[in-house]
Tab-separated table of C-alpha atoms and ligand atoms in Angstrom:
chain	number	residue	atom	x	y	z
A	964	UNK	CA	-61.844	38.669	-47.910
A	965	UNK	CA	-60.526	39.807	-44.735
A	966	UNK	CA	-59.247	36.766	-42.555
A	967	UNK	CA	-58.314	34.736	-45.522
A	968	UNK	CA	-55.088	33.030	-44.779
A	969	UNK	CA	-52.366	33.802	-47.729
A	970	UNK	CA	-49.138	32.343	-48.664
A	971	UNK	CA	-46.962	35.336	-49.819
A	972	UNK	CA	-43.414	36.289	-50.763
A	973	UNK	CA	-41.963	39.406	-52.255
A	974	UNK	CA	-41.631	39.270	-55.776
A	975	UNK	CA	-38.290	41.091	-55.681
A	976	UNK	CA	-36.868	37.650	-54.390
A	977	UNK	CA	-38.216	35.683	-57.330
A	978	UNK	CA	-37.268	38.263	-59.710
A	979	UNK	CA	-33.773	38.247	-58.584
A	980	UNK	CA	-33.456	34.480	-58.773
A	981	UNK	CA	-34.893	34.454	-62.194
A	982	UNK	CA	-32.529	37.240	-63.335
A	983	UNK	CA	-29.696	34.817	-62.044
A	984	UNK	CA	-30.993	32.267	-64.389
A	985	UNK	CA	-32.629	30.109	-61.561
A	986	UNK	CA	-36.268	28.934	-61.563
A	987	UNK	CA	-37.788	29.519	-57.975
A	988	UNK	CA	-40.603	27.709	-56.294
A	989	UNK	CA	-42.219	29.352	-53.154
A	990	UNK	CA	-42.700	26.899	-50.258
A	991	UNK	CA	-45.683	26.786	-48.018
A	992	UNK	CA	-45.248	26.540	-44.184
A	993	UNK	CA	-45.514	22.941	-43.371
A	994	UNK	CA	-44.719	20.639	-40.422
A	995	UNK	CA	-41.181	20.481	-40.038
A	996	UNK	CA	-41.223	16.830	-40.513
A	997	UNK	CA	-41.823	17.628	-43.915
A	998	UNK	CA	-38.865	19.795	-44.650
A	999	UNK	CA	-36.619	17.290	-46.003
A	1000	UNK	CA	-39.060	15.768	-48.375
A	1001	UNK	CA	-39.743	19.254	-49.871
A	1002	UNK	CA	-36.179	19.883	-50.891
A	1003	UNK	CA	-36.212	16.754	-52.738
A	1004	UNK	CA	-35.329	17.687	-56.499
A	1005	UNK	CA	-34.288	21.102	-55.283
A	1006	UNK	CA	-30.746	22.384	-56.038
A	1007	UNK	CA	-30.686	25.318	-53.648
A	1008	UNK	CA	-32.408	27.105	-50.813
A	1009	UNK	CA	-33.159	30.891	-50.406
A	1010	UNK	CA	-34.446	32.026	-46.904
A	1011	UNK	CA	-36.168	35.228	-47.118
A	1012	UNK	CA	-37.123	38.252	-44.926
A	1013	UNK	CA	-39.942	38.336	-42.469
A	1014	UNK	CA	-41.039	38.269	-38.728
A	1015	UNK	CA	-38.831	38.279	-35.399
A	1016	UNK	CA	-37.693	34.721	-34.558
A	1017	UNK	CA	-39.254	33.308	-31.225
A	1018	UNK	CA	-36.460	33.488	-28.639
A	1019	UNK	CA	-37.716	30.221	-27.070
A	1020	UNK	CA	-36.248	28.552	-30.130
A	1021	UNK	CA	-32.713	29.676	-28.653
A	1022	UNK	CA	-33.601	29.389	-24.953
A	1023	UNK	CA	-34.262	33.071	-24.259
A	1024	UNK	CA	-37.268	34.899	-22.758
A	1025	UNK	CA	-39.039	37.117	-24.891
A	1026	UNK	CA	-37.815	40.706	-24.690
A	1027	UNK	CA	-40.523	43.489	-24.154
A	1028	UNK	CA	-40.017	44.888	-27.611
A	1029	UNK	CA	-40.125	41.634	-29.527
A	1030	UNK	CA	-42.075	42.027	-32.556
A	1031	UNK	CA	-44.761	39.470	-33.785
A	1032	UNK	CA	-43.546	36.008	-34.318
A	1033	UNK	CA	-44.516	33.010	-36.440
A	1034	UNK	CA	-43.656	29.845	-34.723
A	1035	UNK	CA	-44.838	27.411	-37.358
A	1036	UNK	CA	-42.710	29.307	-39.936
A	1037	UNK	CA	-39.778	29.445	-37.471
A	1038	UNK	CA	-40.061	25.568	-36.958
A	1039	UNK	CA	-40.439	24.615	-40.732
A	1040	UNK	CA	-37.503	27.117	-41.609
A	1041	UNK	CA	-35.144	25.491	-38.889
A	1042	UNK	CA	-36.038	22.092	-40.374
A	1043	UNK	CA	-35.404	23.380	-43.774
A	1044	UNK	CA	-32.014	24.661	-42.711
A	1045	UNK	CA	-30.841	21.337	-41.219
A	1046	UNK	CA	-32.096	19.488	-44.302
A	1047	UNK	CA	-30.224	21.535	-46.590
A	1048	UNK	CA	-27.139	21.305	-44.532
A	1049	UNK	CA	-27.422	17.419	-44.599
A	1050	UNK	CA	-28.026	17.494	-48.245
A	1051	UNK	CA	-25.272	20.080	-48.909
A	1052	UNK	CA	-27.853	22.291	-50.691
A	1053	UNK	CA	-26.692	25.690	-51.686
A	1054	UNK	CA	-28.342	28.147	-49.200
A	1055	UNK	CA	-28.574	31.887	-49.500
A	1056	UNK	CA	-30.067	33.244	-46.263
A	1057	UNK	CA	-31.284	36.740	-46.356
A	1058	UNK	CA	-32.170	38.956	-43.271
A	1059	UNK	CA	-34.400	36.912	-41.230
A	1060	UNK	CA	-33.066	33.966	-43.247
A	1061	UNK	CA	-29.667	34.424	-41.630
A	1062	UNK	CA	-31.104	34.714	-38.161
A	1063	UNK	CA	-33.277	31.654	-38.565
A	1064	UNK	CA	-30.306	29.910	-40.068
A	1065	UNK	CA	-28.081	30.905	-37.108
A	1066	UNK	CA	-30.739	29.706	-34.580
A	1067	UNK	CA	-31.229	26.333	-36.390
A	1068	UNK	CA	-27.580	25.779	-36.162
A	1069	UNK	CA	-27.333	26.534	-32.277
A	1070	UNK	CA	-26.851	30.237	-32.288
A	1071	UNK	CA	-28.598	33.177	-30.477
A	1072	UNK	CA	-29.980	36.682	-31.659
A	1073	UNK	CA	-30.216	40.124	-30.629
A	1074	UNK	CA	-33.904	40.519	-30.068
A	1075	UNK	CA	-34.379	44.369	-30.208
A	1076	UNK	CA	-31.204	46.137	-31.830
A	1077	UNK	CA	-32.573	49.858	-30.572
A	1078	UNK	CA	-32.426	48.843	-26.840
A	1079	UNK	CA	-29.849	46.200	-26.767
A	1080	UNK	CA	-27.351	48.096	-29.066
A	1081	UNK	CA	-28.410	51.576	-28.018
A	1082	UNK	CA	-25.198	53.397	-29.282
A	1083	UNK	CA	-25.141	51.768	-32.540
A	1084	UNK	CA	-26.674	52.739	-36.091
A	1085	UNK	CA	-30.363	52.775	-36.947
A	1086	UNK	CA	-30.817	49.244	-38.665
A	1087	UNK	CA	-34.427	49.989	-39.562
A	1088	UNK	CA	-34.380	53.681	-40.903
A	1089	UNK	CA	-37.545	55.127	-42.513
A	1090	UNK	CA	-37.282	55.427	-46.351
A	1091	UNK	CA	-37.081	53.398	-49.461
A	1092	UNK	CA	-36.229	49.655	-49.238
A	1093	UNK	CA	-33.704	50.060	-51.839
A	1094	UNK	CA	-32.037	53.094	-49.858
A	1095	UNK	CA	-28.337	52.190	-48.919
A	1096	UNK	CA	-28.000	53.349	-45.406
A	1097	UNK	CA	-25.015	51.966	-43.711
A	1098	UNK	CA	-21.620	50.596	-44.623
A	1099	UNK	CA	-20.690	46.971	-44.012
A	1100	UNK	CA	-16.927	45.671	-43.825
A	1101	UNK	CA	-16.479	42.332	-45.338
A	1102	UNK	CA	-13.593	39.893	-44.393
A	1103	UNK	CA	-10.884	39.490	-47.099
A	1104	UNK	CA	-10.902	35.793	-48.386
A	1105	UNK	CA	-14.507	35.044	-47.450
A	1106	UNK	CA	-17.248	33.543	-49.557
A	1107	UNK	CA	-19.084	37.146	-49.250
A	1108	UNK	CA	-15.877	39.079	-50.380
A	1109	UNK	CA	-15.626	36.475	-53.449
A	1110	UNK	CA	-19.359	36.781	-54.096
A	1111	UNK	CA	-19.870	40.625	-53.961
A	1112	UNK	CA	-16.400	41.460	-55.244
A	1113	UNK	CA	-15.717	44.060	-52.661
A	1114	UNK	CA	-14.500	44.372	-49.125
A	1115	UNK	CA	-16.521	47.278	-48.023
A	1116	UNK	CA	-20.051	48.034	-49.353
A	1117	UNK	CA	-23.110	50.248	-48.609
A	1118	UNK	CA	-26.195	48.404	-47.945
A	1119	UNK	CA	-29.842	48.849	-47.202
A	1120	UNK	CA	-31.022	48.109	-43.636
A	1121	UNK	CA	-34.483	46.724	-42.770
A	1122	UNK	CA	-34.046	44.914	-39.682
A	1123	UNK	CA	-34.966	44.670	-35.941
A	1124	UNK	CA	-32.968	41.786	-34.999
A	1125	UNK	CA	-29.359	40.315	-35.643
A	1126	UNK	CA	-27.078	37.438	-35.020
A	1127	UNK	CA	-25.858	37.665	-31.367
A	1128	UNK	CA	-23.626	34.394	-30.607
A	1129	UNK	CA	-23.027	33.003	-33.819
A	1130	UNK	CA	-23.640	29.102	-34.425
A	1131	UNK	CA	-20.348	26.947	-34.392
A	1132	UNK	CA	-20.980	26.048	-37.971
A	1133	UNK	CA	-21.136	29.834	-39.068
A	1134	UNK	CA	-18.246	32.279	-39.334
A	1135	UNK	CA	-19.006	35.983	-39.089
A	1136	UNK	CA	-17.557	37.585	-42.242
A	1137	UNK	CA	-19.171	41.068	-42.368
A	1138	UNK	CA	-19.949	43.689	-39.690
A	1139	UNK	CA	-21.237	47.140	-39.673
A	1140	UNK	CA	-19.507	49.773	-38.020
A	1141	UNK	CA	-21.410	49.564	-34.780
A	1142	UNK	CA	-20.272	45.674	-34.665
A	1143	UNK	CA	-23.648	44.213	-35.611
A	1144	UNK	CA	-23.279	41.062	-37.592
A	1145	UNK	CA	-24.277	41.711	-41.195
A	1146	UNK	CA	-22.983	38.321	-42.521
A	1147	UNK	CA	-22.077	34.924	-41.804
A	1148	UNK	CA	-21.067	31.824	-43.623
A	1149	UNK	CA	-19.693	28.307	-43.599
A	1150	UNK	CA	-16.294	27.054	-44.344
A	1151	UNK	CA	-17.007	23.498	-45.031
A	1152	UNK	CA	-18.208	21.835	-48.100
A	1153	UNK	CA	-21.982	23.221	-47.642
A	1154	UNK	CA	-22.332	26.419	-49.535
A	1155	UNK	CA	-24.067	28.646	-47.162
A	1156	UNK	CA	-24.174	32.745	-47.314
A	1157	UNK	CA	-26.103	34.734	-44.826
A	1158	UNK	CA	-26.389	38.474	-44.963
A	1159	UNK	CA	-28.532	40.637	-43.021
A	1160	UNK	CA	-29.497	43.240	-45.649
A	1161	UNK	CA	-31.654	42.821	-48.668
A	1162	UNK	CA	-29.903	42.430	-52.011
A	1163	UNK	CA	-33.142	41.662	-53.752
A	1164	UNK	CA	-34.225	45.061	-53.416
A	1165	UNK	CA	-30.808	46.446	-54.796
A	1166	UNK	CA	-30.525	44.571	-58.129
A	1167	UNK	CA	-31.350	47.588	-60.276
A	1168	UNK	CA	-28.717	50.129	-58.578
A	1169	UNK	CA	-25.606	51.105	-60.281
A	1170	UNK	CA	-23.367	49.130	-57.825
A	1171	UNK	CA	-22.971	45.448	-58.956
A	1172	UNK	CA	-22.431	43.985	-55.526
A	1173	UNK	CA	-26.035	42.720	-55.075
A	1174	UNK	CA	-26.499	41.465	-58.360
A	1175	UNK	CA	-23.198	39.646	-58.140
A	1176	UNK	CA	-24.399	37.910	-54.621
A	1177	UNK	CA	-27.413	36.389	-56.761
A	1178	UNK	CA	-25.049	35.405	-59.616
A	1179	UNK	CA	-22.802	33.505	-57.198
A	1180	UNK	CA	-25.808	31.731	-55.668
A	1181	UNK	CA	-26.947	30.967	-59.186
A	1182	UNK	CA	-23.489	29.455	-59.842
A	1183	UNK	CA	-23.464	27.264	-56.767
A	1184	UNK	CA	-26.986	25.948	-57.637
A	1185	UNK	CA	-25.966	25.284	-61.101
A	1186	UNK	CA	-22.586	23.323	-59.676
A	1187	UNK	CA	-24.880	21.449	-57.301
A	1188	UNK	CA	-27.192	20.337	-60.179
A	1189	UNK	CA	-24.565	19.339	-62.515
A	1190	UNK	CA	-23.131	17.297	-59.778
A	1191	UNK	CA	-26.461	15.649	-58.780
A	1192	UNK	CA	-26.601	14.566	-62.512
A	1193	UNK	CA	-30.562	14.939	-62.034
A	1194	UNK	CA	-31.140	17.462	-64.716
A	1195	UNK	CA	-30.024	16.779	-68.218
A	1196	UNK	CA	-30.497	20.340	-69.509
A	1197	UNK	CA	-29.643	22.870	-66.770
B	1465	LIG	MN1	-28.137	46.588	-41.010
């Protein structure tokens, strides 16, 4: 079956959503013009991890250590972000999800953390995906602080890129000790929360922070569903 194109998503995401009381659907990569229609009837959007983002989308030339990119996915997900923003659809953006949301909304990325932030932490260490490898400081009063229930937490780190210049609509609300952006969110009536680590890999740990993030997303989704009146038995 070599060469067969497949649609894949880590089950950790869908399991975490189910644990939070949600019913997840996995979207295929489609032409960006179809993004808005794909969100019809949805009450939330979760953006998952994955490839580096094509720097052409934010007007930069490719760094020599840029990883593989998936331009069609980038373009579809950018369109999903903008459609979710228009629809005020609760949006939880994880790892690449935060990066693509930032690009969709007009921000830029660090293309290669090891060379562009050489004095910093290793944000992609070897080891288990659920290994908490660095701390993150969260701004008091932020959506992320409320959702996680903490001001400083320890997270896993499996990323090559990060937010550089945040989009105007996004406020950086969490950083690691080396200054790398680890969380950003909106402050208007669009519930959007972006984080650079992988909470879906951490839902079985003794610490409750990551389960709490999915719980908060689940609450936002259910509130939107009730508000839309589209589902009689949520
Ligand atoms: Mn990190």
